[in-house]
Coordinates of C-alpha atoms in Angstrom, one line a residue:
M1113 CA -16.2 12.7 -6.4
Y1114 CA -13.1 12.5 -8.7
P1115 CA -14.1 13.4 -12.3
I1116 CA -12.3 12.2 -15.3
D1117 CA -10.8 15.3 -17.1
Q1118 CA -8.2 16.3 -19.6
T1119 CA -5.3 15.1 -17.4
H1120 CA -6.5 11.5 -18.0
D1121 CA -6.6 11.7 -21.8
P1122 CA -4.8 8.6 -23.0
R1123 CA -3.5 10.5 -26.0
L1124 CA -1.7 13.0 -23.7
E1125 CA 2.1 12.8 -24.0
S1126 CA 4.9 14.7 -22.1
W1127 CA 7.9 16.5 -23.5
I1128 CA 9.9 14.3 -21.0
E1129 CA 10.3 11.3 -23.3
S1130 CA 10.7 8.6 -20.6
A1131 CA 7.1 9.3 -19.5
N1132 CA 5.8 8.2 -22.9
D1133 CA 7.2 4.7 -22.6
P1134 CA 4.1 2.4 -22.4
H1135 CA 5.7 0.4 -19.7
S1136 CA 6.5 3.4 -17.5
D1137 CA 4.7 3.5 -14.1
F1138 CA 4.7 7.3 -14.2
P1139 CA 3.3 8.7 -17.5
I1140 CA 1.8 12.2 -17.4
Q1141 CA -1.6 10.6 -16.6
N1142 CA -0.3 9.6 -13.2
L1143 CA 1.7 12.4 -11.5
P1144 CA 2.1 10.8 -8.0
Y1145 CA 3.7 12.8 -5.2
G1146 CA 6.6 11.9 -3.1
V1147 CA 9.5 13.3 -1.0
F1148 CA 13.1 13.1 -2.1
L1149 CA 16.5 14.5 -1.4
D1150 CA 17.2 17.4 -3.8
R1151 CA 20.6 18.5 -5.1
Q1152 CA 21.2 20.4 -1.8
N1153 CA 20.4 17.2 0.1
R1154 CA 17.1 18.7 1.4
P1155 CA 13.9 16.8 1.8
T1156 CA 11.7 18.1 -1.1
I1157 CA 8.3 17.4 -2.4
G1158 CA 8.3 16.1 -6.0
V1159 CA 6.2 14.6 -8.7
A1160 CA 7.3 11.5 -10.6
I1161 CA 7.2 11.8 -14.4
G1162 CA 8.8 9.0 -16.4
D1163 CA 12.3 8.4 -14.9
Q1164 CA 12.5 11.9 -13.5
I1165 CA 11.2 13.9 -10.5
L1166 CA 9.9 17.4 -10.9
D1167 CA 11.0 19.5 -7.9
L1168 CA 7.9 21.4 -6.8
R1169 CA 9.8 23.8 -4.5
F1170 CA 11.9 24.8 -7.5
S1171 CA 8.8 25.1 -9.6
V1172 CA 7.1 27.6 -7.4
A1173 CA 10.3 29.6 -6.7
E1174 CA 10.8 30.0 -10.4
V1175 CA 7.1 30.8 -10.9
L1176 CA 6.7 27.9 -13.2
I1177 CA 3.6 27.0 -11.2
D1178 CA 1.4 29.5 -9.3
P1179 CA 3.1 30.9 -6.2
R1180 CA -0.2 30.3 -4.3
W1181 CA 0.9 26.7 -3.9
T1182 CA 4.2 27.7 -2.2
K1183 CA 3.1 26.8 1.3
V1184 CA 1.8 23.3 0.5
V1185 CA 4.7 22.2 -1.8
S1186 CA 7.7 23.8 0.0
G1187 CA 7.6 21.6 3.1
E1188 CA 9.4 18.3 3.9
S1189 CA 6.3 16.1 3.8
L1190 CA 3.0 15.9 1.9
N1191 CA 0.8 16.5 5.0
S1192 CA -0.1 20.1 4.1
L1193 CA -0.9 19.1 0.5
M1194 CA -3.0 16.2 1.8
A1195 CA -5.1 18.7 3.9
L1196 CA -6.2 20.6 0.7
A1197 CA -9.8 20.3 -0.5
V1198 CA -10.4 18.1 -3.4
S1199 CA -11.0 21.1 -5.7
A1200 CA -7.7 22.6 -4.8
R1201 CA -5.9 19.3 -5.3
T1202 CA -7.5 18.9 -8.7
E1203 CA -6.4 22.5 -9.7
L1204 CA -2.8 21.7 -8.7
R1205 CA -2.8 18.5 -10.7
Q1206 CA -4.1 20.2 -13.8
E1207 CA -1.4 22.9 -13.5
I1208 CA 1.4 20.4 -13.2
S1209 CA -0.1 18.4 -16.1
R1210 CA -0.1 21.5 -18.4
L1211 CA 3.5 22.3 -17.4
L1212 CA 4.7 18.8 -18.5
E1213 CA 2.5 18.0 -21.5
G1214 CA 4.1 17.9 -24.9
N1215 CA 2.7 21.1 -26.3
S1216 CA 3.5 23.1 -23.2
N1217 CA 4.9 26.6 -23.9
C1218 CA 6.9 26.6 -20.6
D1219 CA 10.6 27.4 -20.6
R1220 CA 11.8 23.9 -20.9
Q1221 CA 15.5 24.7 -20.4
R1222 CA 14.7 26.5 -17.1
L1223 CA 12.3 23.8 -16.0
S1224 CA 14.9 21.1 -16.7
Q1225 CA 16.9 22.6 -13.9
G1226 CA 14.1 21.4 -11.6
L1227 CA 14.2 17.8 -12.8
V1228 CA 16.1 15.1 -10.9
E1229 CA 16.7 11.6 -12.2
Q1230 CA 15.0 9.1 -9.9
A1231 CA 18.0 6.8 -10.0
T1232 CA 20.3 9.4 -8.6
T1233 CA 18.4 10.4 -5.5
K1234 CA 17.0 8.9 -2.3
M1235 CA 13.3 8.7 -1.6
L1236 CA 12.0 9.5 1.9
M1237 CA 8.8 8.9 3.8
P1238 CA 6.1 10.8 1.8
A1239 CA 4.2 11.9 4.9
Q1240 CA 4.5 12.2 8.7
V1241 CA 2.3 9.3 9.7
R1242 CA 0.6 10.4 12.9
D1243 CA -1.6 7.3 13.1
Y1244 CA -1.7 3.9 11.4
T1245 CA -4.6 1.5 11.3
D1246 CA -4.6 -1.8 9.6
F1247 CA -7.7 -3.5 8.3
Y1248 CA -8.6 -7.1 7.4
A1249 CA -10.7 -6.4 4.3
S1250 CA -10.1 -9.5 2.1
I1251 CA -12.7 -12.2 2.7
F1252 CA -10.4 -14.7 1.0
H1253 CA -7.5 -13.9 3.3
A1254 CA -9.9 -13.9 6.4
T1255 CA -11.4 -17.3 5.3
N1256 CA -8.0 -18.9 4.7
V1257 CA -6.5 -17.8 8.0
G1258 CA -9.8 -18.6 9.8
M1259 CA -9.7 -22.1 8.5
M1260 CA -6.2 -22.6 9.9
M1261 CA -7.5 -21.7 13.3
R1262 CA -11.2 -22.8 13.2
P1263 CA -11.8 -25.2 10.3
D1264 CA -15.5 -25.6 11.0
N1265 CA -16.1 -21.9 11.5
P1266 CA -13.5 -19.8 9.6
L1267 CA -15.3 -16.5 9.6
L1268 CA -16.5 -15.0 12.8
P1269 CA -20.1 -13.6 12.8
N1270 CA -19.1 -10.0 12.7
Y1271 CA -16.9 -10.2 9.6
K1272 CA -19.6 -9.5 7.0
H1273 CA -21.1 -6.7 9.0
I1274 CA -18.1 -4.6 10.1
P1275 CA -14.7 -3.6 8.6
I1276 CA -12.3 -5.3 11.1
G1277 CA -9.2 -3.4 12.0
Y1278 CA -6.6 -2.7 14.7
H1279 CA -4.5 0.3 15.6
G1280 CA -0.9 -0.2 14.4
R1281 CA 2.3 1.4 15.3
A1282 CA 3.0 4.6 13.3
S1283 CA 6.6 5.1 14.5
S1284 CA 7.8 1.9 12.7
V1285 CA 6.3 2.7 9.3
V1286 CA 9.3 3.0 7.0
V1287 CA 9.8 3.8 3.4
S1288 CA 10.8 1.3 0.7
E1289 CA 14.4 0.0 0.7
T1290 CA 14.7 0.4 4.5
Q1291 CA 16.1 -2.9 5.8
V1292 CA 14.0 -4.7 8.3
R1293 CA 15.5 -6.4 11.3
R1294 CA 14.2 -9.9 12.2
P1295 CA 12.5 -9.4 15.6
W1296 CA 12.8 -11.3 18.8
G1297 CA 9.6 -12.4 20.4
Q1298 CA 7.9 -14.6 23.0
T1299 CA 6.3 -17.7 21.5
A1300 CA 4.0 -20.5 22.6
P1301 CA 5.4 -23.2 25.0
E1302 CA 6.7 -26.2 23.3
Q1303 CA 5.0 -28.4 25.8
D1304 CA 1.7 -28.0 27.7
G1305 CA 2.4 -26.3 31.0
G1306 CA 6.0 -25.3 30.0
P1307 CA 7.4 -21.8 29.8
P1308 CA 6.9 -19.8 26.6
G1309 CA 9.9 -19.5 24.3
W1310 CA 12.0 -16.4 23.7
S1311 CA 14.0 -16.3 20.5
P1312 CA 14.3 -14.5 17.1
C1313 CA 11.2 -14.9 15.0
R1314 CA 11.2 -18.2 13.2
L1315 CA 8.1 -17.7 11.0
M1316 CA 8.8 -14.3 9.3
D1317 CA 6.2 -13.3 6.8
Y1318 CA 5.2 -10.4 4.5
E1319 CA 1.7 -9.2 3.7
L1320 CA 0.7 -7.8 0.4
E1321 CA -1.4 -4.7 1.1
V1322 CA -2.5 -1.4 -0.2
G1323 CA -2.1 1.7 2.0
C1324 CA -4.4 4.7 1.8
F1325 CA -3.5 8.2 3.1
V1326 CA -6.2 10.3 4.7
G1327 CA -6.7 13.7 3.3
S1328 CA -8.7 16.4 5.0
G1329 CA -10.0 14.2 7.8
N1330 CA -12.5 15.2 10.5
S1331 CA -12.9 17.0 13.8
L1332 CA -13.0 15.0 17.1
G1333 CA -16.6 13.9 17.7
I1334 CA -17.8 14.5 14.1
P1335 CA -18.1 11.3 12.0
I1336 CA -17.5 11.2 8.3
D1337 CA -20.6 10.3 6.3
I1338 CA -20.2 7.6 3.7
A1339 CA -21.4 10.1 1.1
D1340 CA -18.5 12.3 1.9
A1341 CA -15.8 9.7 2.6
E1342 CA -14.2 9.8 -0.8
G1343 CA -13.3 13.4 -0.3
S1344 CA -11.2 12.5 2.7
L1345 CA -9.1 9.9 0.8
F1346 CA -5.9 11.4 -0.6
G1347 CA -4.1 8.6 -2.4
L1348 CA -2.7 5.1 -2.4
C1349 CA 0.7 3.4 -1.9
L1350 CA 1.9 -0.2 -1.7
L1351 CA 2.2 -1.5 1.9
N1352 CA 4.0 -4.6 3.3
D1353 CA 2.8 -5.4 6.8
W1354 CA 5.7 -7.6 8.0
S1355 CA 4.5 -10.2 10.4
A1356 CA 6.2 -12.5 13.0
R1357 CA 3.7 -15.4 12.8
D1358 CA 5.0 -17.5 15.7
V1359 CA 4.9 -14.4 17.9
Q1360 CA 1.4 -13.5 16.6
K1361 CA 0.0 -17.0 17.3
W1362 CA 1.0 -16.7 21.0
E1363 CA 0.0 -13.1 21.7
Y1364 CA -3.0 -12.3 19.6
Q1365 CA -5.6 -13.6 22.0
P1366 CA -7.6 -11.9 23.5
L1367 CA -6.8 -8.5 22.2
G1368 CA -5.3 -9.0 18.7
P1369 CA -1.9 -8.1 17.0
F1370 CA 0.8 -6.4 19.1
L1371 CA 4.6 -7.0 18.9
A1372 CA 4.2 -9.4 16.0
K1373 CA 3.3 -6.5 13.8
S1374 CA 4.8 -3.4 15.3
F1375 CA 8.5 -3.9 14.5
A1376 CA 8.1 -2.6 10.8
T1377 CA 5.6 -1.8 8.1
T1378 CA 7.1 -0.8 4.7
I1379 CA 5.4 1.6 2.2
S1380 CA 6.3 2.6 -1.3
P1381 CA 7.5 6.2 -1.7
W1382 CA 5.1 7.5 -4.3
V1383 CA 1.5 8.3 -3.4
V1384 CA -0.8 7.8 -6.4
T1385 CA -3.7 10.3 -5.9
M1386 CA -7.3 9.5 -6.0
E1387 CA -7.6 12.0 -8.8
A1388 CA -5.2 9.9 -10.9
L1389 CA -7.2 6.7 -10.1
A1390 CA -10.5 8.2 -11.3
P1391 CA -10.5 6.2 -14.6
F1392 CA -10.0 2.9 -12.7
R1393 CA -12.9 3.1 -10.2
I1394 CA -15.3 0.2 -10.4
P1395 CA -18.2 -1.1 -8.4
E1396 CA -17.7 -2.4 -4.9
F1397 CA -17.1 -6.2 -4.4
N1398 CA -20.1 -8.2 -5.6
R1399 CA -21.3 -9.9 -2.4
P1400 CA -23.1 -13.2 -2.7
L1401 CA -26.9 -12.8 -2.4
E1402 CA -27.0 -14.6 0.9
D1403 CA -24.6 -12.2 2.5
P1404 CA -26.0 -9.3 4.6
A1405 CA -26.2 -5.9 3.1
P1406 CA -24.0 -3.3 4.8
L1407 CA -25.7 -1.3 7.5
P1408 CA -27.0 2.1 6.1
Y1409 CA -24.1 4.1 7.6
L1410 CA -21.7 2.0 5.4
D1411 CA -23.8 2.1 2.3
S1412 CA -24.2 4.6 -0.5
A1413 CA -25.0 4.6 -4.2
N1414 CA -21.6 6.1 -5.0
N1415 CA -19.8 3.4 -3.1
Q1416 CA -21.8 0.7 -4.7
Q1417 CA -21.1 2.0 -8.2
R1418 CA -17.5 3.3 -7.8
G1419 CA -16.1 2.3 -4.4
G1420 CA -13.8 -0.4 -5.9
I1421 CA -10.4 0.2 -7.5
D1422 CA -9.2 -1.9 -10.5
L1423 CA -5.6 -2.3 -9.1
R1424 CA -3.5 -5.3 -10.0
L1425 CA -0.7 -6.4 -7.6
Q1426 CA 2.3 -8.6 -7.6
V1427 CA 4.8 -10.0 -5.0
S1428 CA 8.3 -11.1 -6.0
L1429 CA 11.2 -12.4 -3.9
S1430 CA 14.9 -12.3 -4.3
S1431 CA 17.1 -14.4 -2.0
E1432 CA 20.7 -13.6 -1.1
K1433 CA 21.8 -16.6 -3.2
M1434 CA 19.7 -15.6 -6.2
R1435 CA 21.3 -12.1 -6.2
A1436 CA 24.8 -13.7 -5.9
E1437 CA 24.1 -15.8 -8.9
G1438 CA 22.7 -12.9 -10.9
M1439 CA 19.1 -14.2 -11.0
E1440 CA 16.1 -11.9 -11.3
P1441 CA 13.5 -11.9 -8.5
V1442 CA 10.9 -14.7 -8.8
Q1443 CA 7.2 -14.0 -8.7
L1444 CA 5.4 -15.5 -5.7
S1445 CA 1.8 -14.3 -6.3
T1446 CA -0.5 -11.8 -7.9
G1447 CA -3.6 -10.1 -6.5
K1448 CA -6.6 -8.0 -7.5
F1449 CA -7.6 -5.2 -5.2
A1450 CA -11.1 -5.4 -6.8
G1451 CA -11.7 -8.5 -4.7
M1452 CA -11.7 -6.7 -1.3
Y1453 CA -14.8 -7.2 0.7
W1454 CA -14.7 -3.6 2.1
T1455 CA -13.8 -0.4 0.3
F1456 CA -11.5 2.3 1.6
A1457 CA -14.5 4.6 1.9
Q1458 CA -16.3 2.1 4.1
M1459 CA -13.1 1.6 6.2
L1460 CA -12.7 5.4 6.7
T1461 CA -16.4 5.9 7.5
H1462 CA -16.4 3.1 10.1
H1463 CA -13.1 4.4 11.5
S1464 CA -14.6 7.8 12.2
S1465 CA -18.1 6.6 13.1
N1466 CA -17.5 6.8 16.8
G1467 CA -16.1 10.3 16.5
C1468 CA -12.5 9.3 16.1
N1469 CA -10.7 12.2 14.5
L1470 CA -8.6 11.3 11.4
Q1471 CA -5.9 13.7 10.3
P1472 CA -4.0 14.5 7.1
G1473 CA -1.3 11.9 6.7
D1474 CA -3.0 9.2 8.8
L1475 CA -2.4 5.8 7.1
M1476 CA -4.9 3.0 6.6
G1477 CA -3.8 -0.5 5.5
S1478 CA -6.2 -2.7 3.5
G1479 CA -5.1 -5.9 5.1
T1480 CA -3.6 -8.7 3.1
V1481 CA -4.9 -8.8 -0.5
S1482 CA -5.7 -12.4 -1.4
G1483 CA -7.9 -14.0 -3.9
P1484 CA -9.8 -17.3 -4.6
D1485 CA -6.9 -19.2 -6.2
R1486 CA -3.6 -20.4 -4.7
E1487 CA -1.6 -18.0 -6.9
N1488 CA -3.6 -15.1 -5.4
R1489 CA -2.6 -15.7 -1.8
G1490 CA -1.0 -12.6 -0.4
C1491 CA 1.4 -13.9 2.3
M1492 CA 3.6 -16.9 3.0
L1493 CA 1.2 -18.1 5.7
E1494 CA -1.3 -18.8 2.9
L1495 CA 1.0 -19.6 0.0
T1496 CA 2.7 -22.6 1.7
W1497 CA -0.5 -23.8 3.4
D1498 CA -2.1 -26.9 1.8
G1499 CA -5.5 -26.3 3.1
S1500 CA -8.4 -25.7 0.7
V1501 CA -11.4 -23.4 1.0
D1502 CA -13.6 -26.2 -0.4
K1503 CA -12.1 -29.0 1.7
P1504 CA -11.0 -27.9 5.2
Q1505 CA -7.9 -29.6 6.4
P1506 CA -7.5 -29.4 10.2
G1507 CA -3.8 -29.5 11.2
S1508 CA -2.9 -28.0 7.9
Q1509 CA 0.4 -29.0 6.3
R1510 CA 3.0 -26.7 4.7
T1511 CA 4.7 -27.3 1.4
A1512 CA 7.8 -25.3 0.8
L1513 CA 8.1 -23.0 -2.2
I1514 CA 11.1 -23.9 -4.4
L1515 CA 13.2 -20.9 -5.6
P1516 CA 15.2 -21.0 -8.9
T1517 CA 18.4 -21.8 -6.9
G1518 CA 16.7 -24.9 -5.4
E1519 CA 16.3 -23.1 -2.0
E1520 CA 13.1 -23.9 -0.1
R1521 CA 10.9 -21.4 1.7
K1522 CA 8.0 -22.0 4.0
F1523 CA 8.6 -18.5 5.6
L1524 CA 11.2 -15.8 4.9
A1525 CA 14.9 -16.2 5.5
D1526 CA 17.5 -13.6 6.4
G1527 CA 18.7 -11.9 3.2
D1528 CA 15.4 -12.3 1.4
E1529 CA 14.1 -9.2 -0.3
V1530 CA 10.4 -8.9 -0.9
I1531 CA 9.2 -6.6 -3.8
L1532 CA 5.7 -5.4 -4.2
T1533 CA 4.5 -3.8 -7.4
G1534 CA 1.1 -2.7 -8.8
Y1535 CA -0.6 -0.9 -11.7
C1536 CA -4.0 0.1 -13.1
Q1537 CA -4.9 -0.4 -16.8
N1538 CA -8.0 -0.7 -18.9
E1539 CA -9.0 -0.5 -22.5
T1540 CA -9.7 3.2 -22.5
H1541 CA -7.0 4.8 -20.4
R1542 CA -3.2 4.8 -20.0
R1543 CA -1.5 2.4 -17.7
I1544 CA -0.4 4.0 -14.4
G1545 CA 1.8 2.2 -11.8
M1546 CA 2.5 2.4 -8.1
G1547 CA 6.3 2.1 -8.3
Q1548 CA 7.9 -0.5 -5.9
C1549 CA 7.8 -1.3 -2.3
R1550 CA 11.0 -3.2 -1.3
G1551 CA 12.3 -4.5 2.0
M1552 CA 15.2 -6.9 2.9
I1553 CA 15.4 -8.9 6.1
L1554 CA 18.4 -8.5 8.3
P1555 CA 19.4 -11.1 10.9
A1556 CA 18.1 -10.6 14.5
I1557 CA 20.4 -8.7 16.7
K1558 CA 22.5 -10.7 19.2
L1559 CA 21.3 -10.3 22.7
P1560 CA 23.7 -10.8 25.7
A1561 CA 23.4 -14.2 27.4
N1562 CA 21.2 -14.3 30.4

């Protein structure tokens, strides 16, 4: 669906020197879209290139790119751009690439007026998120969490047959660097027969996830075929699905997540397009031979061969004390998106299979990205748990993580900042990154005494 073309050439360089740094997340081979405040303080669509942002509204106004793109790049969100057909998106990407490549014959002095340093501006939500759905696509995460609840039967019978998900809260999806307030919530009674508790969340957690924005979508009542699903995926971002674990434990039965998840979900500001990710597509997860094959509506040759994405992820933490002492964030875990049991194409296909209409800008979360080893666990719930997939331990114990300051963490404290990063890289193509997804926890608000 997304061919590899001249825009992916690893030899391609930009006349914007910072884009040629091998450690840059945003070389010319990436060209992710986002929304920023321009020099007139207006929300504006831009493309990240090195440490700069190319203002696309300026670019069409100055006829540096074809004016036919005016409508889709002059708004305050990416929704109209997301609605374009894949062929049109590919053409726009190629045009921007030609404008920024090293041998471009564009008026660089004029174009430089449309460049803004990333460090000097504020990033906004990339899209108007109409709907948000979070999945549960890592079998490693599902197994670990299942063992905490059901040591003898961690995976429920449906898990290997169906992409499990729930409808999240779109209104509380926020962009990176938005501070997150610790929520209040109702929790399980401390004693059998006693009243439930009501207090600020005590078990605050993050979840390392990848978000996927829907592109063209589908009409109500018309499912998306798995063979066409890739064409309805626009691009990826990093996603932190903040979780109040003590609230979640009390409320999730029988209908699943509710207030434990709806207080905030943080996403990174740059959307890396499916076109940019074309060189990093890999086969879907290699299921054990004893596992059931997906039902036909969730299976296709293209998904088998190129449904996966070779995306590597990392979580870091910076405590208030660490920042005061000038310490760098400490790495908590790493993850590989290649290990997800279900692909985004399968998630989207299943989501629409009952006729549910998906729209440009709708957001799907992958669920926590975890792996087979302890260092691959994608949330504090798993990281500090002493259980083992090989040796179930009912009544699992928790061992605190020790930060460089000597502070201990079993869950997150006020003032902690969680930082998600990610990148794709292989032997034949240039490294491209996802930017950062950052969020800091503020104390719970004080409620008046009863």
